[in-house]
Coordinates of C-alpha atoms in Angstrom, one line a residue:
M1 CA 14.3 86.5 -24.5
S2 CA 12.5 84.8 -21.6
L3 CA 12.8 85.9 -18.1
L4 CA 14.1 82.6 -17.0
S5 CA 16.9 82.6 -19.5
S6 CA 18.0 86.0 -18.1
V7 CA 18.5 84.6 -14.6
H8 CA 22.0 83.2 -14.3
G9 CA 22.1 83.4 -10.5
P10 CA 20.5 84.9 -7.5
A11 CA 21.9 88.3 -8.2
D12 CA 19.9 88.5 -11.5
L13 CA 16.8 87.3 -9.6
K14 CA 17.1 90.1 -7.0
R15 CA 17.2 92.7 -9.8
L16 CA 13.9 91.7 -11.2
P17 CA 11.0 93.9 -10.1
A18 CA 8.3 92.2 -8.1
S19 CA 5.8 92.7 -10.8
R20 CA 7.7 90.4 -13.1
L21 CA 7.9 87.5 -10.7
P22 CA 4.6 85.9 -11.5
Q23 CA 5.7 85.6 -15.1
L24 CA 9.0 84.1 -14.0
A25 CA 7.1 81.5 -11.9
Q26 CA 4.9 80.6 -14.9
E27 CA 8.0 80.2 -17.1
I28 CA 9.6 77.9 -14.6
R29 CA 6.6 75.7 -14.4
E30 CA 6.4 75.5 -18.2
F31 CA 10.1 74.6 -18.3
L32 CA 9.7 71.9 -15.6
I33 CA 6.7 70.3 -17.3
D34 CA 8.4 70.3 -20.7
S35 CA 11.8 69.2 -19.5
V36 CA 11.0 66.6 -16.8
T37 CA 8.3 64.9 -18.9
R38 CA 11.0 64.3 -21.5
T39 CA 13.6 62.8 -19.1
G40 CA 11.6 61.6 -16.1
G41 CA 12.2 62.9 -12.6
H42 CA 10.5 64.4 -9.6
L43 CA 7.9 66.7 -11.1
G44 CA 5.2 67.2 -8.5
P45 CA 7.4 68.3 -5.6
N46 CA 9.2 70.9 -7.8
L47 CA 6.0 72.4 -9.3
G48 CA 4.9 73.0 -5.7
V49 CA 8.0 75.0 -4.6
V50 CA 8.4 77.5 -7.4
E51 CA 7.3 80.7 -5.6
L52 CA 8.9 79.5 -2.3
T53 CA 12.3 79.0 -4.0
I54 CA 12.1 82.4 -5.8
A55 CA 11.4 84.1 -2.4
L56 CA 14.3 82.2 -0.7
H57 CA 16.8 83.4 -3.3
R58 CA 15.6 86.9 -3.2
V59 CA 15.7 87.2 0.6
F60 CA 18.9 85.2 1.3
D61 CA 22.4 85.6 -0.3
S62 CA 23.4 82.1 -1.5
P63 CA 26.1 80.8 -1.4
N64 CA 27.2 83.0 1.5
D65 CA 24.0 82.1 3.2
R66 CA 23.6 78.4 3.3
I67 CA 20.3 77.1 1.9
L68 CA 19.8 73.4 2.5
W69 CA 17.1 71.1 1.0
D70 CA 15.3 68.1 2.6
T71 CA 14.4 66.2 0.7
G72 CA 16.7 67.1 -2.1
H73 CA 14.4 66.0 -4.9
Q74 CA 12.5 69.3 -4.5
A75 CA 15.6 71.4 -5.5
Y76 CA 15.0 71.6 -9.3
V77 CA 13.9 75.2 -9.1
H78 CA 16.9 76.0 -7.0
K79 CA 19.1 74.6 -9.7
L80 CA 17.3 76.7 -12.4
L81 CA 17.8 79.9 -10.3
T82 CA 21.5 79.1 -9.7
G83 CA 22.6 78.9 -13.3
R84 CA 21.7 75.3 -14.2
Q85 CA 19.1 75.4 -17.0
D86 CA 20.2 72.5 -19.2
F87 CA 17.9 69.7 -18.1
S88 CA 18.3 67.7 -21.3
R89 CA 20.2 64.9 -19.6
L90 CA 18.6 65.2 -16.1
R91 CA 19.5 62.1 -14.0
S92 CA 21.5 60.7 -16.9
K93 CA 25.2 60.1 -17.2
G94 CA 27.0 63.5 -17.8
G95 CA 23.8 65.5 -17.0
L96 CA 22.4 67.2 -13.9
S97 CA 21.8 65.1 -10.8
G98 CA 18.2 64.8 -9.6
Y99 CA 19.4 66.0 -6.2
P100 CA 21.6 68.8 -4.9
S101 CA 25.2 68.1 -6.0
R102 CA 28.3 69.8 -4.7
A103 CA 30.1 68.8 -7.9
E104 CA 27.6 70.9 -9.8
S105 CA 27.4 74.2 -7.9
E106 CA 28.7 76.1 -4.9
H107 CA 25.0 76.8 -4.1
D108 CA 24.5 73.1 -3.3
V109 CA 25.5 72.5 0.3
I110 CA 24.5 68.9 1.0
E111 CA 23.7 66.1 -1.3
N112 CA 20.9 64.6 0.9
S113 CA 18.3 62.4 -0.5
H114 CA 17.9 60.3 2.6
A115 CA 15.2 62.4 4.2
S116 CA 14.9 64.1 7.6
T117 CA 18.6 65.0 7.9
V118 CA 18.6 68.6 7.0
L119 CA 17.9 70.0 10.4
G120 CA 20.8 68.1 11.9
Y121 CA 23.1 69.6 9.2
A122 CA 21.6 73.1 9.8
D123 CA 22.1 72.8 13.5
G124 CA 25.8 72.0 13.0
I125 CA 26.3 74.7 10.4
A126 CA 24.6 77.4 12.5
K127 CA 26.8 76.3 15.5
A128 CA 29.9 76.6 13.4
H129 CA 29.0 80.0 12.2
Q130 CA 28.4 81.2 15.8
L131 CA 31.7 79.7 17.0
Q132 CA 33.5 81.3 14.1
G133 CA 31.9 84.7 14.6
R134 CA 30.3 84.6 11.2
A135 CA 27.3 86.9 12.0
D136 CA 27.2 87.7 8.2
R137 CA 26.0 84.2 7.3
Q138 CA 22.5 82.8 7.6
T139 CA 21.5 79.2 7.7
V140 CA 18.3 78.2 6.0
A141 CA 16.8 74.6 6.1
V142 CA 13.9 73.8 3.8
I143 CA 12.2 70.7 5.0
G144 CA 9.1 69.1 3.5
D145 CA 7.6 66.4 1.3
G146 CA 7.1 64.2 4.4
A147 CA 10.6 64.7 5.9
L148 CA 9.1 65.9 9.2
T149 CA 7.7 62.4 9.7
G150 CA 11.3 61.2 10.5
G151 CA 12.4 61.1 14.1
L152 CA 15.8 62.5 13.2
A153 CA 14.2 65.8 12.3
W154 CA 12.6 66.0 15.8
E155 CA 15.9 65.1 17.5
A156 CA 17.4 68.1 15.7
L157 CA 14.5 70.4 16.5
N158 CA 15.0 69.6 20.2
N159 CA 18.6 70.7 20.0
I160 CA 18.0 73.7 17.8
A161 CA 15.5 75.1 20.3
E162 CA 18.1 75.0 23.0
A163 CA 20.0 78.1 21.7
Q164 CA 17.6 81.1 21.3
D165 CA 20.5 83.4 20.2
R166 CA 21.6 81.2 17.3
P167 CA 20.1 82.3 13.9
L168 CA 18.5 79.5 12.0
V169 CA 15.5 79.7 9.6
I170 CA 13.5 76.5 9.2
V171 CA 11.1 76.6 6.2
V172 CA 8.5 74.0 6.5
N173 CA 7.2 73.2 3.0
D174 CA 3.8 71.8 3.9
N175 CA 2.2 70.3 0.8
E176 CA 0.0 67.8 2.6
R177 CA -3.0 70.2 2.8
S178 CA -3.2 69.5 6.5
Y179 CA -4.1 73.1 7.5
A180 CA -6.4 75.6 6.0
K181 CA -4.9 78.8 4.6
T182 CA -4.6 81.7 6.9
I183 CA -5.3 85.0 5.1
G184 CA -5.8 88.6 6.0
G185 CA -3.9 91.2 8.0
L186 CA -4.4 89.8 11.5
A187 CA -2.3 86.7 10.8
N188 CA 0.4 88.8 9.3
H189 CA 0.3 91.1 12.3
L190 CA 0.5 88.3 14.8
A191 CA 3.5 86.8 12.9
T192 CA 5.2 90.2 13.0
L193 CA 4.7 90.5 16.7
R194 CA 6.1 87.0 17.4
T195 CA 9.4 87.8 15.6
T196 CA 9.9 91.3 17.0
Q197 CA 12.6 91.5 19.6
G198 CA 10.7 94.4 21.3
Y199 CA 7.7 92.1 21.8
E200 CA 10.0 89.4 23.3
R201 CA 11.5 92.0 25.7
F202 CA 7.9 93.1 26.7
L203 CA 6.9 89.6 27.5
A204 CA 10.0 89.0 29.6
W205 CA 9.4 92.3 31.5
G206 CA 5.7 91.4 32.0
K207 CA 6.6 88.0 33.3
E208 CA 9.1 89.4 35.7
A209 CA 6.9 92.2 37.0
L210 CA 3.8 90.0 37.5
Q211 CA 5.8 87.2 39.2
R212 CA 7.0 89.8 41.7
T213 CA 3.4 90.7 42.5
P214 CA 2.4 88.9 45.7
V215 CA -0.4 86.2 45.6
V216 CA -2.0 87.2 42.3
G217 CA 0.9 87.9 40.0
Q218 CA 1.8 84.3 38.9
P219 CA -1.9 83.2 38.3
I220 CA -2.5 86.4 36.3
F221 CA 0.6 85.9 34.2
E222 CA -0.3 82.2 33.5
A223 CA -3.9 83.1 32.6
L224 CA -2.8 85.9 30.2
H225 CA -0.1 83.7 28.7
G226 CA -2.6 80.8 28.2
A227 CA -5.2 83.2 26.7
K228 CA -2.6 84.6 24.3
K229 CA -1.4 81.2 23.3
G230 CA -5.0 79.9 22.8
F231 CA -5.9 83.0 20.8
K232 CA -2.9 82.5 18.5
D233 CA -3.6 78.8 18.2
S234 CA -7.0 79.5 16.9
F235 CA -5.5 81.2 13.9
A236 CA -2.3 79.1 13.3
P237 CA -1.1 75.7 14.4
Q238 CA 2.1 76.9 15.9
G239 CA 1.6 75.4 19.4
M240 CA 3.7 72.3 18.8
F241 CA 6.7 74.3 17.6
E242 CA 6.4 77.0 20.3
D243 CA 6.2 74.4 23.0
L244 CA 9.7 73.4 21.8
G245 CA 10.8 77.0 22.2
L246 CA 10.8 77.8 18.5
K247 CA 9.3 81.0 17.1
Y248 CA 6.7 80.3 14.5
V249 CA 5.6 82.3 11.5
G250 CA 2.6 81.1 9.5
P251 CA 0.9 79.4 7.9
I252 CA 1.9 81.4 4.8
D253 CA 0.5 80.9 1.3
G254 CA 3.6 79.4 -0.2
H255 CA 2.5 80.5 -3.7
D256 CA 2.3 84.2 -2.7
I257 CA 5.9 85.4 -3.4
A258 CA 5.3 88.7 -1.5
A259 CA 3.9 87.0 1.5
V260 CA 6.8 84.4 1.6
E261 CA 9.4 87.1 1.2
S262 CA 7.9 89.1 4.0
A263 CA 7.9 86.1 6.3
L264 CA 11.4 85.2 5.4
R265 CA 12.7 88.7 6.0
R266 CA 11.1 88.8 9.4
A267 CA 12.6 85.4 10.2
R268 CA 16.0 86.5 9.0
G269 CA 16.1 89.5 11.3
F270 CA 14.9 87.7 14.4
G271 CA 18.3 86.5 15.5
G272 CA 17.3 83.0 16.7
P273 CA 15.6 79.9 15.5
V274 CA 12.4 80.5 13.6
I275 CA 9.9 78.2 11.9
V276 CA 8.4 79.6 8.7
H277 CA 5.4 77.4 7.8
C278 CA 4.5 77.6 4.1
L279 CA 1.4 75.9 2.6
T280 CA 2.0 74.7 -0.9
V281 CA 0.3 72.5 -3.5
K282 CA 2.2 69.6 -4.9
G283 CA 1.9 69.6 -8.7
R284 CA 0.8 73.2 -8.7
G285 CA 0.1 74.6 -12.1
Y286 CA -0.1 71.3 -14.0
R287 CA -3.7 70.1 -13.9
P288 CA -3.0 66.4 -14.4
A289 CA -0.7 66.5 -11.4
E290 CA -3.1 68.4 -9.3
L291 CA -5.8 65.8 -10.0
D292 CA -3.6 62.8 -9.3
E293 CA -4.8 61.7 -5.9
A294 CA -2.1 59.0 -5.6
D295 CA 1.0 61.2 -5.3
R296 CA 0.5 64.4 -7.4
F297 CA 3.0 63.1 -10.0
H298 CA 5.7 62.9 -7.4
A299 CA 8.0 61.1 -9.8
V300 CA 7.3 60.5 -13.4
G301 CA 8.9 58.6 -16.3
A302 CA 9.4 60.1 -19.7
M303 CA 5.9 60.9 -20.9
D304 CA 3.7 63.0 -23.2
P305 CA 3.0 66.2 -21.2
Y306 CA -0.5 66.5 -22.8
T307 CA -1.8 62.9 -22.6
C308 CA 0.5 61.8 -19.7
L309 CA 1.0 58.5 -21.5
P310 CA 4.5 57.0 -21.4
I311 CA 6.7 57.9 -24.4
S312 CA 8.0 54.3 -24.5
P313 CA 5.5 51.4 -24.4
A314 CA 5.2 49.7 -21.1
G315 CA 7.7 46.9 -20.7
G316 CA 7.4 43.6 -19.0
T317 CA 6.5 42.7 -15.4
S318 CA 8.4 44.6 -12.7
W319 CA 10.1 43.0 -9.8
T320 CA 8.0 45.1 -7.5
S321 CA 4.7 43.9 -8.9
V322 CA 5.8 40.3 -8.6
F323 CA 6.5 40.8 -4.9
G324 CA 3.2 42.7 -4.4
D325 CA 1.1 40.0 -6.0
E326 CA 2.9 37.2 -4.1
L327 CA 2.5 39.0 -0.8
L328 CA -1.2 39.5 -1.5
E329 CA -1.5 35.8 -2.1
L330 CA 0.3 35.0 1.1
G331 CA -1.8 37.4 3.0
G332 CA -4.9 35.6 1.9
R333 CA -3.5 32.3 3.3
R334 CA -2.0 33.6 6.5
K335 CA -3.8 36.0 8.7
D336 CA -0.6 36.6 10.8
I337 CA 1.2 38.4 8.0
V338 CA 1.2 42.2 8.3
A339 CA 3.0 44.7 6.0
I340 CA 5.0 47.7 7.1
T341 CA 6.6 50.4 5.0
A342 CA 8.2 53.9 5.5
A343 CA 6.3 56.3 3.3
M344 CA 6.6 54.1 0.2
L345 CA 3.4 52.1 0.1
Q346 CA 3.1 52.3 -3.7
P347 CA 6.7 52.3 -4.8
V348 CA 7.5 49.1 -2.9
G349 CA 4.4 47.3 -4.2
L350 CA 2.2 47.2 -1.0
A351 CA -0.8 48.9 -2.6
P352 CA -2.6 45.6 -3.5
F353 CA -2.0 44.2 0.0
S354 CA -3.1 47.5 1.6
K355 CA -6.3 47.6 -0.4
A356 CA -7.2 44.0 0.5
Y357 CA -6.0 44.2 4.1
P358 CA -6.0 47.9 5.3
E359 CA -6.1 46.9 8.9
R360 CA -2.9 44.8 8.4
T361 CA -0.9 47.5 6.6
F362 CA 1.1 50.1 8.4
D363 CA 2.8 53.1 6.7
V364 CA 4.9 54.7 9.5
G365 CA 6.2 57.7 7.4
I366 CA 9.9 58.4 6.8
A367 CA 10.8 56.5 10.0
E368 CA 12.7 53.4 9.1
Q369 CA 14.0 52.9 12.6
H370 CA 10.5 52.9 14.0
A371 CA 9.3 50.6 11.2
V372 CA 11.7 47.9 12.3
A373 CA 11.2 48.4 16.0
S374 CA 7.5 48.3 15.5
A375 CA 7.9 45.1 13.5
A376 CA 9.8 43.7 16.4
G377 CA 6.9 44.4 18.6
L378 CA 4.4 42.8 16.2
A379 CA 6.6 39.7 15.9
T380 CA 6.9 39.5 19.7
A381 CA 3.1 39.5 19.9
G382 CA 2.9 36.6 17.5
L383 CA 2.5 38.1 14.0
H384 CA 4.9 37.9 11.1
P385 CA 5.7 41.4 9.8
V386 CA 7.0 42.0 6.2
V387 CA 8.9 45.3 6.2
A388 CA 9.2 46.6 2.6
V389 CA 11.6 49.4 1.9
Y390 CA 14.2 50.4 -0.6
A391 CA 17.5 48.6 0.0
T392 CA 19.4 51.9 0.6
F393 CA 17.0 52.9 3.3
L394 CA 17.4 49.8 5.4
N395 CA 20.9 51.2 6.2
R396 CA 19.1 53.7 8.5
A397 CA 17.6 51.0 10.7
F398 CA 20.6 48.7 11.1
D399 CA 20.6 48.9 14.9
Q400 CA 17.0 47.9 15.1
V401 CA 17.6 44.9 12.7
L402 CA 20.6 43.8 14.8
M403 CA 19.5 44.6 18.4
D404 CA 15.7 44.5 18.3
V405 CA 15.0 41.8 15.7
A406 CA 18.0 39.5 15.5
L407 CA 19.0 39.6 19.2
H408 CA 15.4 38.6 20.1
R409 CA 15.3 35.9 17.4
L410 CA 12.2 37.3 15.9
G411 CA 10.6 36.3 12.6
V412 CA 10.6 39.5 10.6
T413 CA 10.9 39.4 6.8
F414 CA 12.6 42.4 5.2
V415 CA 11.9 42.9 1.5
L416 CA 14.5 45.2 -0.2
D417 CA 13.4 46.8 -3.4
R418 CA 15.9 48.7 -5.6
A419 CA 18.7 46.4 -4.4
G420 CA 22.0 46.7 -6.3
V421 CA 22.5 49.4 -8.9
T422 CA 19.5 51.7 -9.4
G423 CA 21.4 54.3 -11.4
N424 CA 19.5 57.4 -12.2
D425 CA 19.0 58.6 -8.6
G426 CA 22.7 58.5 -7.9
A427 CA 25.0 57.5 -5.1
S428 CA 22.5 57.7 -2.2
H429 CA 19.9 55.4 -3.9
N430 CA 22.2 52.6 -5.2
G431 CA 21.3 49.6 -3.0
M432 CA 24.8 48.3 -3.0
W433 CA 25.4 48.1 0.8
D434 CA 22.9 45.6 2.2
M435 CA 24.7 42.3 1.5
S436 CA 27.8 43.7 3.2
I437 CA 26.1 45.4 6.2
L438 CA 23.8 42.4 6.9
Q439 CA 26.6 39.8 6.9
V440 CA 27.4 40.7 10.5
V441 CA 23.9 40.0 11.8
P442 CA 23.8 36.6 13.6
R443 CA 21.2 34.1 12.3
L444 CA 19.9 36.4 9.6
R445 CA 19.1 34.7 6.3
L446 CA 19.5 36.6 3.1
A447 CA 18.0 35.6 -0.3
A448 CA 18.9 37.0 -3.7
P449 CA 16.3 35.7 -6.3
R450 CA 17.5 35.5 -9.9
D451 CA 14.1 35.6 -11.5
A452 CA 10.3 35.9 -10.8
D453 CA 9.8 32.3 -9.9
Q454 CA 12.6 32.4 -7.4
L455 CA 11.3 35.6 -5.9
R456 CA 8.0 34.0 -5.3
A457 CA 9.5 30.8 -3.9
Q458 CA 12.0 32.6 -1.6
L459 CA 9.4 35.0 -0.3
R460 CA 7.3 32.0 0.7
E461 CA 10.4 30.4 2.3
A462 CA 11.2 33.6 4.2
V463 CA 7.9 34.0 5.9
E464 CA 8.1 30.5 7.1
V465 CA 11.1 31.4 9.3
A466 CA 9.9 32.2 12.8
G467 CA 13.0 32.5 14.9
A468 CA 15.3 34.8 12.9
P469 CA 15.1 37.8 10.5
T470 CA 15.0 37.0 6.8
V471 CA 15.8 39.3 3.9
V472 CA 14.7 39.1 0.2
R473 CA 16.3 41.6 -2.1
F474 CA 15.7 42.4 -5.8
P475 CA 16.6 45.2 -8.2
K476 CA 14.7 48.0 -9.8
G477 CA 13.1 47.4 -13.2
E478 CA 11.7 44.6 -15.2
V479 CA 12.1 40.9 -14.4
G480 CA 14.0 39.0 -16.9
P481 CA 13.3 35.5 -18.3
V482 CA 13.1 32.5 -15.9
V483 CA 16.5 30.9 -15.5
P484 CA 16.0 27.2 -14.7
A485 CA 18.3 25.0 -12.7
I486 CA 19.7 21.8 -14.2
E487 CA 20.3 20.3 -10.8
Q488 CA 20.5 21.1 -7.1
V489 CA 23.5 20.4 -4.9
G490 CA 22.5 20.9 -1.3
G491 CA 20.6 24.2 -1.4
V492 CA 22.6 25.5 -4.3
D493 CA 21.1 25.6 -7.8
V494 CA 23.4 24.5 -10.6
L495 CA 22.5 26.6 -13.7
Q496 CA 25.0 25.2 -16.2
R497 CA 28.0 22.9 -16.6
T498 CA 30.2 23.3 -19.7
T499 CA 32.9 21.0 -20.9
V500 CA 35.9 21.4 -23.2
P501 CA 36.4 18.7 -25.9
G502 CA 39.2 16.3 -25.0
R503 CA 39.5 17.4 -21.4
T504 CA 38.0 16.2 -18.1
G505 CA 37.1 18.0 -14.9
Q506 CA 35.9 21.5 -14.2
D507 CA 38.1 24.6 -14.3
I508 CA 36.0 27.5 -13.0
L509 CA 33.1 27.8 -10.6
L510 CA 31.1 30.9 -11.3
V511 CA 29.0 31.8 -8.2
S512 CA 26.2 34.0 -9.5
V513 CA 24.3 36.2 -6.9
G514 CA 20.7 37.0 -7.7
T515 CA 20.1 38.8 -11.0
M516 CA 23.7 38.3 -12.1
A517 CA 22.7 34.8 -13.4
T518 CA 22.1 35.8 -17.0
A519 CA 25.4 37.7 -17.3
C520 CA 27.2 34.7 -15.7
L521 CA 25.7 32.3 -18.2
D522 CA 26.8 34.5 -21.0
A523 CA 30.3 34.6 -19.4
A524 CA 30.4 30.9 -19.1
A525 CA 29.8 30.5 -22.9
L526 CA 32.7 32.8 -23.6
L527 CA 35.0 31.1 -21.1
T528 CA 34.2 27.7 -22.5
A529 CA 35.0 29.0 -26.0
D530 CA 38.3 30.2 -24.5
G531 CA 39.1 26.6 -23.3
F532 CA 37.8 26.8 -19.6
A533 CA 35.2 24.2 -18.5
T534 CA 32.8 26.3 -16.3
T535 CA 30.1 25.6 -13.8
V536 CA 27.6 28.3 -13.0
V537 CA 25.7 28.1 -9.7
D538 CA 23.2 30.2 -7.8
P539 CA 23.3 29.9 -4.0
R540 CA 19.8 31.3 -3.7
W541 CA 20.3 32.0 0.0
V542 CA 23.6 33.9 0.2
K543 CA 23.7 34.1 4.0
P544 CA 24.5 31.8 5.6
V545 CA 26.8 30.2 3.0
D546 CA 25.5 26.9 2.0
P547 CA 27.9 24.0 3.0
A548 CA 27.6 22.7 -0.5
L549 CA 29.5 25.7 -1.9
P550 CA 32.9 24.7 -0.3
R551 CA 32.4 21.2 -1.6
L552 CA 31.7 22.5 -5.1
A553 CA 34.7 24.8 -4.8
A554 CA 37.0 21.9 -3.9
Q555 CA 36.0 20.2 -7.2
H556 CA 37.1 23.3 -9.3
R557 CA 40.4 25.0 -9.8
L558 CA 39.2 28.6 -9.5
V559 CA 36.1 30.2 -7.9
V560 CA 34.8 33.6 -9.1
T561 CA 31.9 35.2 -7.3
V562 CA 29.8 37.8 -9.0
E563 CA 27.4 40.2 -7.2
D564 CA 25.8 43.7 -7.7
N565 CA 27.0 44.8 -4.3
G566 CA 30.1 46.4 -2.9
R567 CA 33.0 44.0 -2.9
T568 CA 34.0 44.9 0.7
G569 CA 32.4 42.5 3.1
G570 CA 30.0 41.2 0.5
V571 CA 28.9 37.7 -0.6
G572 CA 32.3 37.0 -2.2
A573 CA 34.0 37.8 1.1
A574 CA 31.6 35.5 3.0
I575 CA 32.2 32.6 0.6
A576 CA 36.0 33.1 0.8
Q577 CA 35.7 32.9 4.6
A578 CA 33.6 29.7 4.3
L579 CA 36.3 28.1 2.0
R580 CA 39.0 28.9 4.6
D581 CA 36.9 27.5 7.4
A582 CA 36.4 24.3 5.4
D583 CA 40.1 24.1 4.6
V584 CA 39.4 24.4 0.8
D585 CA 42.4 26.2 -0.8
T586 CA 40.8 26.7 -4.2
P587 CA 41.7 30.3 -5.1
L588 CA 38.8 32.7 -5.2
R589 CA 38.3 36.1 -6.9
D590 CA 35.3 38.3 -6.2
L591 CA 33.7 40.6 -8.8
G592 CA 31.4 43.3 -7.7
L593 CA 31.0 47.0 -7.4
A594 CA 33.9 49.3 -6.3
Q595 CA 33.4 50.5 -2.8
E596 CA 32.7 54.1 -4.0
F597 CA 29.8 56.5 -4.3
L598 CA 28.8 55.9 -7.9
A599 CA 27.7 58.9 -10.0
H600 CA 24.2 58.9 -11.5
A601 CA 23.8 57.0 -14.8
S602 CA 21.6 54.2 -16.1
R603 CA 21.9 50.8 -14.4
G604 CA 23.3 49.4 -17.7
E605 CA 26.0 52.0 -17.9
I606 CA 27.1 51.5 -14.4
M607 CA 27.1 47.7 -14.7
E608 CA 29.2 47.9 -17.9
E609 CA 31.7 50.3 -16.3
A610 CA 32.0 47.9 -13.3
G611 CA 32.6 45.0 -15.6
L612 CA 29.5 43.2 -14.5
T613 CA 28.3 42.1 -18.0
G614 CA 28.8 38.8 -19.7
T615 CA 31.8 40.0 -21.6
G616 CA 33.2 41.9 -18.6
I617 CA 32.9 38.9 -16.3
A618 CA 34.4 36.6 -18.9
A619 CA 37.4 38.9 -19.5
E620 CA 38.2 39.3 -15.8
T621 CA 37.8 35.6 -15.1
A622 CA 40.0 34.7 -18.0
V623 CA 42.8 36.9 -16.7
F624 CA 42.5 35.2 -13.3
A625 CA 42.4 31.8 -14.8
K626 CA 45.3 32.2 -17.2
H627 CA 47.4 33.6 -14.4
L628 CA 46.5 30.9 -11.8
L629 CA 45.6 27.7 -13.5
P630 CA 48.8 26.8 -15.4
T631 CA 50.6 26.6 -12.1
R632 CA 48.2 24.2 -10.5
G633 CA 48.9 20.9 -12.2
V634 CA 46.7 18.7 -14.3
N635 CA 43.1 19.7 -15.0
E636 CA 41.4 17.1 -12.8
P637 CA 38.8 17.5 -10.1
R638 CA 40.0 17.4 -6.5
A639 CA 38.5 15.0 -4.0
S640 CA 35.7 16.6 -2.1

């Protein structure tokens, strides 16, 4: 029986002798490499926190003590040590989430995968424990993998430092190799002194005694304090944290379980906020990951663990690569175009542009608000910024889009990758909010390309807009076939018109948003077979609503909008408003995603459950049509 299989929870882990822990760490790494390469997932970050996670669960008493993770993709080892060792369906429907999940375990406190939030949560939880007199509960926040680049983390640190009597342990998982390792007894001794209450009382007494000494007391104290601080800083980079008023322990070798346990025990006993700084290696123990300079196998697809080749052959061209290639082309023609991203240079396709134009590429870290505010500054100075982020992460910068870009009528283009349903990463990563949230922004223009040709064309159109924000959104995955238009009405592409033998006029107007085009064309064929003459159109730019859409709606007996966005306040709602404003009373029904947090599953599974397939769209539309159309008179087009 393996050691790992004998660990069903933290209590089992605590019973293991320290001498067995290296073997457990090795088994965990072997498990992760074997399992995650089968399913895909966040491999590198979790290989880097094996010993750190073991130490956390040996020192603290989860779930009574609250251990919080930021970002949550580094919590796989935490799952293993809290009784979840079936990774066979990781990130798949019915399997384990790739992030902490309160539905899975009482050991998972927050389901955060939007980074830099954990310190705010921890501050609130620690305050609640203090107010409730729960001195028996510890609060531990693990932050790393770039999350400290987010401003929200520093806002929280500023507040955490305010209460020196409120216990809170902040574990900084530093896998960026920024600092050299500190080894030997002196560093350990200094860390012990800094978290000893007697030492703090001595400093307070010394400060008071010296400051009472006439003339020379204050200068002597300041000199000694400065010397002490300088001496400590020469061994460990704690100055920034201590300047905030936070006690600092480290740097600690995050792969030395005994050292991490020792540091955590000292921090736990201090009685106030403490930073424990652990140096770890992303991808530790898996040579291919350690040698991968790009991202240490941060996230991998299903692959052979020995050759690192994909298990399934590479598919077609991705949306992301189409955007990246087109932006590179535009960058060569226009020197005013600059690119900005928030810690996702490669995932959003900016690597080619960055390689060609490094001086015009800005990665601001996990700081979406700053990315947009900085873009506003660049645009104010005469450049045209292209801000490329995942759709779900633009939510965090809404105020800047509204008040810093749109209010000032600035030409900034936002490119939203992973728009619509992304699936496997769960509720926090589905990009199903953008077309609703952005509807309220004055003058903003929003494009939803249906294919690669349209993505290229609409990106070119977007960067030509100088006096307002523009948005181009597209999904995760491979681009489908080109869907040609048969004609154009105003700015609206007509993709298909079907007729029913022996009848005139059009029954149903299907308004397809972005990549819903193929499914809508499939639905049109089924509806036509069911006796409904159907027109399929793609508005291309879904905000503002093209004036041609109300005119087209007036020529049909039913309008159905289809979008991979939440139904509340989405494109369908905007078109309904446009029809009312134009005094067009053609009934409208909107199909989209339920306004819910959708559990992790594949994109296809979620779309099928939502009825956003050809058959699902046809079935829903037929129900609407059969209910509404017989009561509306003869099947003739209305005057426009």
